[in-house]
Tab-separated table of C-alpha atoms in Angstrom:
chain	number	residue	atom	x	y	z
A	1	MET	CA	64.703	155.193	145.867
A	2	TYR	CA	65.718	153.975	142.412
A	3	TYR	CA	64.783	156.530	139.790
A	4	GLY	CA	64.967	153.912	137.059
A	5	LYS	CA	61.858	152.245	138.502
A	6	VAL	CA	59.556	155.072	139.576
A	7	GLU	CA	57.024	157.453	138.116
A	8	ILE	CA	58.403	160.948	137.454
A	9	CYS	CA	55.976	163.477	135.994
A	10	GLY	CA	53.699	160.570	135.084
A	11	VAL	CA	56.481	158.848	133.114
A	12	ASN	CA	57.391	155.270	133.970
A	13	THR	CA	61.161	155.658	133.929
A	14	SER	CA	61.767	151.913	133.664
A	15	LYS	CA	60.232	152.010	130.167
A	16	LEU	CA	62.163	154.976	128.795
A	17	LYS	CA	63.734	154.428	125.381
A	18	ASN	CA	67.476	154.462	124.878
A	19	LEU	CA	68.378	155.507	121.324
A	20	SER	CA	71.645	154.522	119.676
A	21	ASP	CA	73.877	157.151	118.024
A	22	ASP	CA	72.740	155.958	114.587
A	23	GLU	CA	69.068	156.275	115.530
A	24	LYS	CA	69.665	159.797	116.843
A	25	ALA	CA	71.450	160.758	113.630
A	26	GLN	CA	68.569	159.443	111.521
A	27	LEU	CA	65.976	161.279	113.602
A	28	LEU	CA	67.993	164.502	113.452
A	29	ALA	CA	68.205	164.205	109.665
A	30	ARG	CA	64.437	163.662	109.420
A	31	MET	CA	63.781	166.553	111.776
A	32	LYS	CA	65.978	168.827	109.670
A	33	ASN	CA	63.651	168.058	106.765
A	34	GLY	CA	60.629	169.188	108.777
A	35	ASP	CA	59.505	165.850	110.253
A	36	SER	CA	57.746	166.814	113.518
A	37	GLN	CA	57.265	163.154	114.456
A	38	ALA	CA	61.042	162.673	114.382
A	39	ARG	CA	61.451	165.614	116.778
A	40	GLU	CA	59.017	164.035	119.245
A	41	GLU	CA	60.757	160.648	118.981
A	42	LEU	CA	64.136	162.292	119.555
A	43	ILE	CA	62.895	164.044	122.690
A	44	ASN	CA	61.256	160.897	124.084
A	45	GLY	CA	64.333	158.867	123.212
A	46	ASN	CA	66.568	161.118	125.332
A	47	LEU	CA	64.475	161.352	128.499
A	48	ARG	CA	66.766	158.785	130.138
A	49	LEU	CA	69.616	161.268	129.608
A	50	VAL	CA	67.611	163.902	131.498
A	51	LEU	CA	66.950	161.385	134.259
A	52	SER	CA	70.635	160.566	134.695
A	53	ILE	CA	71.530	164.265	134.898
A	54	ILE	CA	68.930	165.308	137.478
A	55	GLN	CA	70.117	162.560	139.827
A	56	ARG	CA	73.281	164.635	140.282
A	57	PHE	CA	71.113	167.239	142.005
A	58	ALA	CA	69.104	164.800	144.151
A	59	ALA	CA	71.034	165.677	147.340
A	60	ARG	CA	69.736	169.276	147.193
A	61	GLY	CA	66.330	168.138	148.394
A	62	GLU	CA	64.487	169.553	145.385
A	63	ASN	CA	61.346	167.950	144.023
A	64	MET	CA	62.536	165.439	141.411
A	65	ASP	CA	59.411	165.966	139.297
A	66	ASP	CA	60.231	169.674	139.030
A	67	LEU	CA	63.866	168.992	138.139
A	68	PHE	CA	62.827	166.443	135.514
A	69	GLN	CA	60.491	168.944	133.844
A	70	VAL	CA	63.180	171.637	133.868
A	71	GLY	CA	65.681	169.143	132.453
A	72	CYS	CA	63.229	168.340	129.662
A	73	ILE	CA	63.127	172.037	128.747
A	74	GLY	CA	66.907	171.929	128.375
A	75	LEU	CA	66.598	168.804	126.232
A	76	ILE	CA	64.017	170.437	123.962
A	77	LYS	CA	66.279	173.465	123.530
A	78	ALA	CA	69.157	171.138	122.633
A	79	VAL	CA	67.009	169.292	120.067
A	80	ASP	CA	65.814	172.517	118.460
A	81	ASN	CA	69.224	174.202	118.339
A	82	PHE	CA	71.539	171.294	117.522
A	83	ASN	CA	73.621	171.852	114.387
A	84	THR	CA	73.839	168.607	112.421
A	85	ASP	CA	76.602	170.031	110.237
A	86	LEU	CA	79.066	169.922	113.120
A	87	ASP	CA	81.002	166.751	113.889
A	88	VAL	CA	79.646	166.552	117.453
A	89	LYS	CA	77.536	163.894	119.156
A	90	PHE	CA	74.071	165.026	120.149
A	91	SER	CA	74.610	163.968	123.789
A	92	THR	CA	77.814	166.040	123.953
A	93	TYR	CA	75.767	169.098	123.063
A	94	ALA	CA	72.660	168.193	125.073
A	95	VAL	CA	74.272	167.430	128.443
A	96	PRO	CA	75.547	170.979	129.194
A	97	MET	CA	72.257	172.415	127.891
A	98	ILE	CA	70.252	170.285	130.317
A	99	ILE	CA	72.624	170.956	133.223
A	100	GLY	CA	72.533	174.677	132.477
A	101	GLU	CA	68.731	174.733	132.511
A	102	VAL	CA	68.610	172.903	135.860
A	103	ARG	CA	71.225	175.203	137.365
A	104	ARG	CA	69.330	178.290	136.198
A	105	TYR	CA	66.180	176.937	137.812
A	106	LEU	CA	67.998	176.303	141.099
A	107	ARG	CA	69.568	179.756	141.079
A	108	ASP	CA	66.301	181.546	140.277
A	109	ASN	CA	64.598	179.654	143.111
A	110	ASN	CA	67.408	180.264	145.583
A	111	THR	CA	66.314	181.301	149.088
A	112	ILE	CA	68.776	184.195	148.865
A	113	ARG	CA	67.427	186.829	146.479
A	114	VAL	CA	69.929	188.409	144.097
A	115	SER	CA	69.295	191.440	141.873
A	116	ARG	CA	68.514	190.732	138.241
A	117	SER	CA	71.571	192.616	136.937
A	118	VAL	CA	73.955	190.638	139.151
A	119	ARG	CA	72.271	187.368	138.211
A	120	ASP	CA	72.480	188.216	134.476
A	121	LEU	CA	76.192	188.949	134.854
A	122	ALA	CA	76.653	185.639	136.643
A	123	TYR	CA	74.901	183.727	133.830
A	124	LYS	CA	76.980	185.480	131.178
A	125	THR	CA	80.121	184.738	133.189
A	126	LEU	CA	79.215	181.044	133.389
A	127	GLN	CA	78.564	180.904	129.641
A	128	ILE	CA	81.983	182.379	128.919
A	129	LYS	CA	83.542	180.045	131.493
A	130	GLU	CA	82.047	177.011	129.742
A	131	MET	CA	83.130	178.323	126.331
A	132	LEU	CA	86.722	178.849	127.519
A	133	SER	CA	86.749	175.419	129.184
A	134	LEU	CA	85.707	173.722	125.934
A	135	ARG	CA	88.255	175.747	123.996
A	136	SER	CA	91.282	174.946	126.178
A	137	SER	CA	90.114	171.903	128.193
A	138	GLU	CA	91.279	173.745	131.324
A	139	GLU	CA	89.565	175.640	134.115
A	140	PRO	CA	89.680	179.318	133.069
A	141	SER	CA	90.855	181.907	135.598
A	142	ILE	CA	88.812	184.927	136.662
A	143	ASP	CA	91.177	187.180	134.725
A	144	MET	CA	90.603	185.179	131.533
A	145	ILE	CA	86.836	185.399	131.991
A	146	LEU	CA	87.074	189.131	132.730
A	147	LYS	CA	89.095	189.738	129.577
A	148	GLU	CA	86.504	187.891	127.470
A	149	LEU	CA	83.635	189.818	129.094
A	150	GLN	CA	85.291	193.147	128.457
A	151	ALA	CA	86.045	192.153	124.860
A	152	SER	CA	82.332	191.512	124.344
A	153	GLY	CA	81.518	195.051	125.486
A	154	VAL	CA	80.538	194.344	129.114
A	155	GLU	CA	81.953	197.008	131.427
A	156	VAL	CA	82.804	195.150	134.633
A	157	THR	CA	85.656	194.855	137.090
A	158	ARG	CA	87.287	191.738	138.472
A	159	GLU	CA	85.438	192.300	141.739
A	160	ASP	CA	82.097	192.449	139.881
A	161	VAL	CA	82.762	189.042	138.319
A	162	VAL	CA	83.781	187.448	141.618
A	163	ASN	CA	80.761	188.897	143.464
A	164	ALA	CA	78.376	187.780	140.705
A	165	LEU	CA	79.646	184.195	140.831
A	166	GLU	CA	79.481	184.109	144.620
A	167	SER	CA	75.950	185.521	144.645
A	168	ILE	CA	74.485	182.507	142.833
A	169	MET	CA	76.234	179.839	144.860
A	170	GLU	CA	73.900	177.547	146.745
A	171	PRO	CA	73.928	178.003	150.544
A	172	ILE	CA	75.525	175.015	152.278
A	173	SER	CA	74.496	173.745	155.683
A	174	LEU	CA	77.166	173.678	158.403
A	175	PHE	CA	76.047	170.091	158.947
A	176	GLU	CA	76.843	169.125	155.346
A	177	PRO	CA	79.009	165.967	155.574
A	178	VAL	CA	82.389	166.287	153.869
A	179	PHE	CA	83.527	162.798	154.864
A	180	ASN	CA	81.761	159.636	155.954
A	181	SER	CA	83.494	156.606	157.386
A	182	ASP	CA	82.292	153.140	156.444
A	183	GLY	CA	80.453	152.802	159.725
A	184	GLY	CA	79.140	156.329	159.681
A	185	SER	CA	80.249	156.996	163.276
A	186	ASP	CA	83.228	159.159	162.332
A	187	SER	CA	81.484	161.535	159.944
A	188	LEU	CA	83.173	164.893	159.354
A	189	PHE	CA	80.934	167.907	158.818
A	190	LEU	CA	81.623	171.307	157.285
A	191	MET	CA	81.385	173.017	160.681
A	192	ASP	CA	84.269	170.827	161.876
A	193	GLN	CA	86.494	172.508	159.280
A	194	ILE	CA	85.666	176.091	160.319
A	195	CYS	CA	87.684	177.872	162.946
A	196	ASP	CA	86.962	181.087	164.857
A	197	ASP	CA	90.171	183.074	165.296
A	198	GLY	CA	88.394	185.378	167.704
A	199	CYS	CA	87.602	182.563	170.126
A	200	THR	CA	90.943	182.346	171.954
A	201	ASP	CA	91.798	180.559	175.196
A	202	GLU	CA	91.925	183.958	176.926
A	203	MET	CA	88.399	184.811	175.794
A	204	TRP	CA	87.125	181.416	176.867
A	205	ILE	CA	88.657	181.773	180.359
A	206	GLU	CA	87.336	185.343	180.640
A	207	THR	CA	83.824	184.193	179.742
A	208	LEU	CA	83.965	181.502	182.422
A	209	ALA	CA	85.147	184.070	184.965
A	210	ILE	CA	82.301	186.482	184.087
A	211	ASN	CA	79.698	183.705	184.318
A	212	ASP	CA	81.117	182.709	187.697
A	213	ALA	CA	81.021	186.309	188.929
A	214	LEU	CA	77.388	186.702	187.839
A	215	LYS	CA	76.424	183.904	190.223
A	216	ASN	CA	77.377	186.118	193.194
A	217	LEU	CA	74.934	188.885	192.241
A	218	ASN	CA	71.469	189.103	193.736
A	219	SER	CA	68.451	188.453	191.550
A	220	ARG	CA	67.747	192.157	190.849
A	221	GLU	CA	71.368	192.844	189.856
A	222	LYS	CA	71.436	189.762	187.632
A	223	GLY	CA	68.231	190.860	185.954
A	224	ILE	CA	69.542	194.365	185.235
A	225	ILE	CA	72.900	193.132	183.887
A	226	ASN	CA	71.120	190.593	181.681
A	227	LYS	CA	68.687	193.140	180.278
A	228	ARG	CA	71.389	195.791	179.745
A	229	PHE	CA	74.184	193.728	178.201
A	230	TYR	CA	72.503	190.603	176.788
A	231	GLU	CA	69.176	192.032	175.656
A	232	GLY	CA	70.446	195.533	174.795
A	233	ARG	CA	67.778	197.373	176.810
A	234	THR	CA	68.149	200.989	177.981
A	235	GLN	CA	68.105	202.012	181.653
A	236	MET	CA	64.811	203.831	181.065
A	237	GLU	CA	63.203	200.713	179.602
A	238	ILE	CA	64.397	198.590	182.528
A	239	ALA	CA	63.200	201.179	185.051
A	240	ALA	CA	59.717	201.221	183.507
A	241	GLU	CA	59.582	197.422	183.478
A	242	ILE	CA	60.608	196.741	187.082
A	243	GLY	CA	58.998	199.863	188.589
A	244	ILE	CA	61.951	201.884	189.873
A	245	SER	CA	63.620	205.106	188.751
A	246	GLN	CA	66.280	205.319	186.065
A	247	ALA	CA	68.738	206.630	188.705
A	248	GLN	CA	68.183	203.507	190.820
A	249	VAL	CA	68.774	201.280	187.794
A	250	SER	CA	72.014	203.164	187.104
A	251	ARG	CA	73.215	202.698	190.721
A	252	LEU	CA	72.355	198.994	190.749
A	253	GLU	CA	74.075	198.484	187.401
A	254	LYS	CA	77.226	200.271	188.581
A	255	SER	CA	77.272	198.291	191.823
A	256	ALA	CA	76.864	194.990	189.963
A	257	LEU	CA	79.690	195.827	187.547
A	258	GLU	CA	81.987	196.707	190.456
A	259	LYS	CA	81.256	193.324	192.049
A	260	ILE	CA	82.036	191.535	188.759
A	261	LYS	CA	85.313	193.430	188.324
A	262	LYS	CA	86.450	192.564	191.847
A	263	GLN	CA	85.596	188.893	191.347
A	264	ILE	CA	87.489	188.720	188.048
């Protein structure tokens, strides 16, 4: 799909205006003098900017109409709050505003629910992170962000900041591709990069031995072992289900375990 040639929110994106820097400056000057028509023209003339930004989030599977509308809210906020006295291009100011609005929407609609206080701390942390990044042109550390938060009167610990940032991260599928070859046959997925330290060769061999030993049990013994150790049922529950006493279940279970131990 080419978003430059489709209808999004009833807008034919192939006909979106593309204002020059001079045109934006003129419209901003008119808007500052109370010209509401200039404000509308400025918003309409920057919809292509919104379109280009929301395409960054296309892989998330969100409805593009929804993202476009949210991006437009960010654009409107940028138009209404832009300071013409500063020597900054409008797009330089508008882009992070639009991205921030989209990100807030995605976080608030996350499938994992996070408490409001934690989410508010995360938003404040991100704002300070962006401010520090613009100030030094470098990625700020957690300690730098923490220091700025505490200076602004927020009583938090380093752990609070880390947990808040982690709480708003988008869940990633284990089948998310991290590398694709030209042919697509040698794709590398996230799950391929995750190891399980608990799954050792010894455990693997032991599991095979147990499965092999289970084959030598009779059907009643297999059923009891399965219900007890794989389904987590009690002896009383098993006894009631198969119609024997709890003492009989206990004897059968003990006998089956002895057979497994001998086999292993």
